[in-house]
mmCIF file of C-alpha atoms (C1' of nucleotides) in Angstrom:
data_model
loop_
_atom_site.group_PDB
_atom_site.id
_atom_site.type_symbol
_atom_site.label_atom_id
_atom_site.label_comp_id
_atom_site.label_asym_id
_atom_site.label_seq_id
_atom_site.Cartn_x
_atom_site.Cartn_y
_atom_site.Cartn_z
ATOM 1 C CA UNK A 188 -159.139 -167.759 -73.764
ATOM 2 C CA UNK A 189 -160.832 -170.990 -71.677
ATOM 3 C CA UNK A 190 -164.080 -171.230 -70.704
ATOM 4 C CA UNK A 191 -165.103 -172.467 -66.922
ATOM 5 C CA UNK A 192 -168.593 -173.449 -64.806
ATOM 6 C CA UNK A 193 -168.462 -171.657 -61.630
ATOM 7 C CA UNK A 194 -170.993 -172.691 -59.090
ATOM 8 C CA UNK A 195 -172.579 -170.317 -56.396
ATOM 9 C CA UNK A 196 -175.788 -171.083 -54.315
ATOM 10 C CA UNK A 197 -178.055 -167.917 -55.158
ATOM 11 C CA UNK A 198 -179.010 -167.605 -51.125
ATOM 12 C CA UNK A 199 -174.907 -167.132 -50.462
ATOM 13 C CA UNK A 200 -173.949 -164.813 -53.548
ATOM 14 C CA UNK A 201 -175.820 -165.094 -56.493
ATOM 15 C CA UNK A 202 -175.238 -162.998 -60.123
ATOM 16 C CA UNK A 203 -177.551 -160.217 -58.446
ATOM 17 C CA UNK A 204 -174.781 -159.931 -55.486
ATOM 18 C CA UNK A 205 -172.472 -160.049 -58.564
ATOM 19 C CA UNK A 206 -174.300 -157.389 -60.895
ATOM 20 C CA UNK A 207 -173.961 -155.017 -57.539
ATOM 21 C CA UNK A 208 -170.724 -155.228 -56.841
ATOM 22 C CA UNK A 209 -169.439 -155.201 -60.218
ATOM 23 C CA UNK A 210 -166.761 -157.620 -59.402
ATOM 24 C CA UNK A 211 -165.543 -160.024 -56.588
ATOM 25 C CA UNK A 212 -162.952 -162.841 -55.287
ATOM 26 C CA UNK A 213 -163.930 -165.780 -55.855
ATOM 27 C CA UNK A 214 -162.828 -166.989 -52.063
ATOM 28 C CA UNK A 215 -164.041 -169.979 -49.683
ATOM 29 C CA UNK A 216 -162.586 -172.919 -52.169
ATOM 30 C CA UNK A 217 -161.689 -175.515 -50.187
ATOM 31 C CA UNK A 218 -161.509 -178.340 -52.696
ATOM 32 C CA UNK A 219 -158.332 -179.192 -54.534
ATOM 33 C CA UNK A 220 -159.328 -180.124 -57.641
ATOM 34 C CA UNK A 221 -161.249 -176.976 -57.802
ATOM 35 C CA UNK A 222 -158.436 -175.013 -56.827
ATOM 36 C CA UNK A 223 -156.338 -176.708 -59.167
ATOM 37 C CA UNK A 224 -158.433 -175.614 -62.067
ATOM 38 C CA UNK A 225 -158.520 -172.034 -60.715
ATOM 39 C CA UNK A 226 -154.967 -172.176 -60.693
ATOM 40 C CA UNK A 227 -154.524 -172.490 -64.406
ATOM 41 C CA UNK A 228 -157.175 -169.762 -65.216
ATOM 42 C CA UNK A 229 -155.698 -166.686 -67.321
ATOM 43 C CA UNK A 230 -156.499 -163.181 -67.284
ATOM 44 C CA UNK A 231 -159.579 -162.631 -69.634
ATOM 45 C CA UNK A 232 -160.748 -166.199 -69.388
ATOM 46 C CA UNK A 233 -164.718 -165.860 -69.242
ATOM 47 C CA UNK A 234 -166.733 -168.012 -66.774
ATOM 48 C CA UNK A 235 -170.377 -168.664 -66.710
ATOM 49 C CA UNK A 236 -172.530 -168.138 -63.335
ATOM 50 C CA UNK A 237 -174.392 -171.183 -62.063
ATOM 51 C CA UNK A 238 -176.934 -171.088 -59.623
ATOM 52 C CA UNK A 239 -176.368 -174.547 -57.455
ATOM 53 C CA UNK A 240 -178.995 -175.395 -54.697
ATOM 54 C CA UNK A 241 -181.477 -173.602 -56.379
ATOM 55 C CA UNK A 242 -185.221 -173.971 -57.986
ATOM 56 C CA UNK A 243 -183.819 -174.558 -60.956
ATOM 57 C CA UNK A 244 -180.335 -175.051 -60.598
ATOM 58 C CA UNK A 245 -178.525 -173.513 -64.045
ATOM 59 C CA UNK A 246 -176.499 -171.073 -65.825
ATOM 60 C CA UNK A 247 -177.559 -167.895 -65.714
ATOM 61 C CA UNK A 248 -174.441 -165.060 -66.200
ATOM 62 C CA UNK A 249 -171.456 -164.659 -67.426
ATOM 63 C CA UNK A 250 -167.975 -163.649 -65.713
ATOM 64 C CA UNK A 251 -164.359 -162.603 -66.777
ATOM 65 C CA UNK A 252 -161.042 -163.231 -64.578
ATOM 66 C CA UNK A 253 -159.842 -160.145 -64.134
ATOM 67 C CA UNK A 254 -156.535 -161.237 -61.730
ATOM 68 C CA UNK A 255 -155.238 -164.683 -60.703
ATOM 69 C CA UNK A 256 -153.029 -166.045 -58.244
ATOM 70 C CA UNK A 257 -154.295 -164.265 -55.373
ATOM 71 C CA UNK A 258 -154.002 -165.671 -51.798
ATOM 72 C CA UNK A 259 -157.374 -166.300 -50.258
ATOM 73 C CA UNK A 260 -157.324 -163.912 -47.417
ATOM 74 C CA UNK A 261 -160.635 -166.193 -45.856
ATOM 75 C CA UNK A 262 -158.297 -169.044 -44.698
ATOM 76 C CA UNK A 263 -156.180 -166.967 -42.439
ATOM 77 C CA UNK A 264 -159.795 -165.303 -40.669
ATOM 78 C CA UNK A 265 -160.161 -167.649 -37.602
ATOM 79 C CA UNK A 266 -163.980 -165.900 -37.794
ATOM 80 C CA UNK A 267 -164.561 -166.329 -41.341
ATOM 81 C CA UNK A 268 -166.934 -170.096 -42.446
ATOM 82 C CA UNK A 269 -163.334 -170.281 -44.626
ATOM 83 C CA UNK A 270 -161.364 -170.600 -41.934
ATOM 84 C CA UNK A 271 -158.765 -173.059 -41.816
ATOM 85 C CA UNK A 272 -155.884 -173.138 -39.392
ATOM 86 C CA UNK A 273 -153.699 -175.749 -41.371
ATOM 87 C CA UNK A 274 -152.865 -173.252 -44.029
ATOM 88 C CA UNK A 275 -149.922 -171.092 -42.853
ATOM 89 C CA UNK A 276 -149.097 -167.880 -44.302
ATOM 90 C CA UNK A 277 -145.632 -168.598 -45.055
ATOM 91 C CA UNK A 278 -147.075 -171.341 -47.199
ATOM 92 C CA UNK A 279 -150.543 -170.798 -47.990
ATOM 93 C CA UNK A 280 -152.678 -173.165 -48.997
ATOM 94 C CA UNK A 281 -156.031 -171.660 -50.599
ATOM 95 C CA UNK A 282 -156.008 -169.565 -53.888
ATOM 96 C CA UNK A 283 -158.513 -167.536 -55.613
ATOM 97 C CA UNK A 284 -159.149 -165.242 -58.159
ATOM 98 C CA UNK A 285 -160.792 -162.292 -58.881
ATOM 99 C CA UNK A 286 -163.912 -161.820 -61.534
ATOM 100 C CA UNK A 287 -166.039 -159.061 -62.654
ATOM 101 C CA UNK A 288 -169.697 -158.768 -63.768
ATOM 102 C CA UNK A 289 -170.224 -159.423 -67.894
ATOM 103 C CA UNK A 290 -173.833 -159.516 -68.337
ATOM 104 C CA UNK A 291 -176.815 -162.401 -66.811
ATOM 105 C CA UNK A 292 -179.148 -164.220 -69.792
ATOM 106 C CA UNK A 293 -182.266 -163.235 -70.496
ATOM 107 C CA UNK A 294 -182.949 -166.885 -69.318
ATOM 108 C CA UNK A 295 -181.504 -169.667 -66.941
ATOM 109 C CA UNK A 296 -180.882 -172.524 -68.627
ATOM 110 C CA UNK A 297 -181.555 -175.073 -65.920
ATOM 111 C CA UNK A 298 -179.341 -178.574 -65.328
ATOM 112 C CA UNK A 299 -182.046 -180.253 -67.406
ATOM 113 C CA UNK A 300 -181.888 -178.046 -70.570
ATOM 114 C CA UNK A 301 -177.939 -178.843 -70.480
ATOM 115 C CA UNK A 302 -178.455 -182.235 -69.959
ATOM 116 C CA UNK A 303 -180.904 -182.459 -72.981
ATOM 117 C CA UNK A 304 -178.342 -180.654 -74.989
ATOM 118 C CA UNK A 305 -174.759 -181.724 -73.693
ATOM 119 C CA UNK A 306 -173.186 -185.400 -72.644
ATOM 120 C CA UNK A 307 -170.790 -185.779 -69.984
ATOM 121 C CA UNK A 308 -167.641 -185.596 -72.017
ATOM 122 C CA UNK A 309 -169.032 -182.452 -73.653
ATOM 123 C CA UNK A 310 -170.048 -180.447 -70.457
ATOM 124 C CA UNK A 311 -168.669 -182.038 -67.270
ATOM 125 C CA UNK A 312 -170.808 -180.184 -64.925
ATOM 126 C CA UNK A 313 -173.996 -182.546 -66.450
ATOM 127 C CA UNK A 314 -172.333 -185.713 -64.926
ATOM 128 C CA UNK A 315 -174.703 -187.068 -62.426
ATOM 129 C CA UNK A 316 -174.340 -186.745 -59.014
ATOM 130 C CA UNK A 317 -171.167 -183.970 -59.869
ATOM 131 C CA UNK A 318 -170.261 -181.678 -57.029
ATOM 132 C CA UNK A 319 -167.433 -180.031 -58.393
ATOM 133 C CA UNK A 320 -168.037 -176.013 -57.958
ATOM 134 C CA UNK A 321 -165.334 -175.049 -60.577
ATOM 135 C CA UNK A 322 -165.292 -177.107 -64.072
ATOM 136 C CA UNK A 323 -164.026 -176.832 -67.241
ATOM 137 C CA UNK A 324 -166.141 -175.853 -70.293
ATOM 138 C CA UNK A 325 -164.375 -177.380 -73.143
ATOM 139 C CA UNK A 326 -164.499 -174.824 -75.929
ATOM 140 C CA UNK A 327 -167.090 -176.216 -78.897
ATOM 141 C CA UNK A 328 -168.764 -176.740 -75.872
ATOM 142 C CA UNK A 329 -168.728 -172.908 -75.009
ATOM 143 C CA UNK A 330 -169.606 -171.896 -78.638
ATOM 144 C CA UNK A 331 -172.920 -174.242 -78.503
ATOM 145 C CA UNK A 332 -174.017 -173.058 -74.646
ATOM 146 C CA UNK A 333 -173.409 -169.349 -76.086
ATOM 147 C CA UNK A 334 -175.787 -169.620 -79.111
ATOM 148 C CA UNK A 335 -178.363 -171.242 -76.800
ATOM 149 C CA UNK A 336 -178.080 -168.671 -73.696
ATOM 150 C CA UNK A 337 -178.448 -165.937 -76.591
ATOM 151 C CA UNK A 338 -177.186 -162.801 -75.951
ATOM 152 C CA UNK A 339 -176.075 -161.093 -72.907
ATOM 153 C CA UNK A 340 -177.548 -158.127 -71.494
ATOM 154 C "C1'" DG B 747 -150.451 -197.208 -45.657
ATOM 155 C "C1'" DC B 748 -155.160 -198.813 -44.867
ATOM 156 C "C1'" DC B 749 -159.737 -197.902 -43.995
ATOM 157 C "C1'" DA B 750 -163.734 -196.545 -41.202
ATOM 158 C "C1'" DA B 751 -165.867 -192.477 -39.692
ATOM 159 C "C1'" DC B 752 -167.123 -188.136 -40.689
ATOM 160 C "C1'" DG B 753 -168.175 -183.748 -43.150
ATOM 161 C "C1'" DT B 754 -169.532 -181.233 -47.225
ATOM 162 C "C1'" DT B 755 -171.723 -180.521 -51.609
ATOM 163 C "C1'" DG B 756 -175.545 -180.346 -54.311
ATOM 164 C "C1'" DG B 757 -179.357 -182.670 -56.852
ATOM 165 C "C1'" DC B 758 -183.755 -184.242 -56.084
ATOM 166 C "C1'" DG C 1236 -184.920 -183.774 -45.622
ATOM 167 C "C1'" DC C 1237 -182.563 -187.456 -47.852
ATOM 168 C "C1'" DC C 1238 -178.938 -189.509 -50.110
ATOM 169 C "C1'" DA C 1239 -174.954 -190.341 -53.212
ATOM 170 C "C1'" DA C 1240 -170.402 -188.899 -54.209
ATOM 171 C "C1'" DC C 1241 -166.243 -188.114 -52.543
ATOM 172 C "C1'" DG C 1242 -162.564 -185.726 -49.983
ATOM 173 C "C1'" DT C 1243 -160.414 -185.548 -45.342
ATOM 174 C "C1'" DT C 1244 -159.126 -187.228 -40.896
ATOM 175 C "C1'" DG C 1245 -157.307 -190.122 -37.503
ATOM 176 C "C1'" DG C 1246 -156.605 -194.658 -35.259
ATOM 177 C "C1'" DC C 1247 -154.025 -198.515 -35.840
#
DNA sequence: GCCAACGTTGGC
DNA sequence: GCCAACGTTGGC
């Protein structure tokens, strides 16, 4: 089982959206190396919630893939933001998965904290100036951010 | 195939 | 609101 960073901006769909709907797809990726990562998440991987573009930005649930390999319906929507008319269904081009509500931390633990705590090679998402919405979260790395989120609930 | 222009992301 | 990073696009 891997461990990932998954970025959302709180305004768009944030862990409360999450915690409501009890699970979602995780659609509107339009970067490749993101998509690339998604690609080679399994069933039961877990994935922890960050909050980008907010007041703090930070971790502040957790998430499990529940199904992989799904087709992003958003890219064939000529109304939906995710639109985009390059991707044909015969060949599509845009992939997500779906991921269902584990439990949010009794605290966020902002950018800084990881920073404090983590170097780049340890958590990628502390690199400065890092825009990447999906990352990796190497696994001693997922152990330590665990014992410092405490426990779910 | 190069590269300038442009758009998006996300921290600050 | 600004700016850096960086991916994409399109002219040549």
């Amino acid at each position: 089982m891997a461990h990932w960073l998954m970025k959302s901006e709180p305004d768009v769909y944030g862990i409360d959206h999450l915690q409501h709907e009890g699970s979602t797809l995780w659609d509107g990726i339009r970067n490749y190396q993101a998509r690339n990562f998604m690609r080679t998440m399994a069933i039961g991987d877990r994935a922890f919630f960050y909050h980008s573009n907010a007041k703090p930005p930070g971790i502040v649930g957790m998430m499990e893939v529940i199904e992989t390999g799904l087709t992003d319906p958003s890219q064939f929507d000529p109304s939906n933001k995710y639109y985009d008319p390059k991707s044909k269904p015969e060949a599509p081009r845009w992939d997500c998965v779906r991921l269902r509500y584990v439990g949010r931390f009794a605290e966020l633990l902002s950018l800084d904290g990881l920073r404090e705590q983590f170097s780049v090679e340890e958590l990628p998402v502390v690199r400065p100036g890092n825009r990447l919405s999906i990352l990796p979260v190497p696994e001693g790395s997922a152990e330590r951010l665990l014992a410092l989120l405490g426990p779910l609930r």
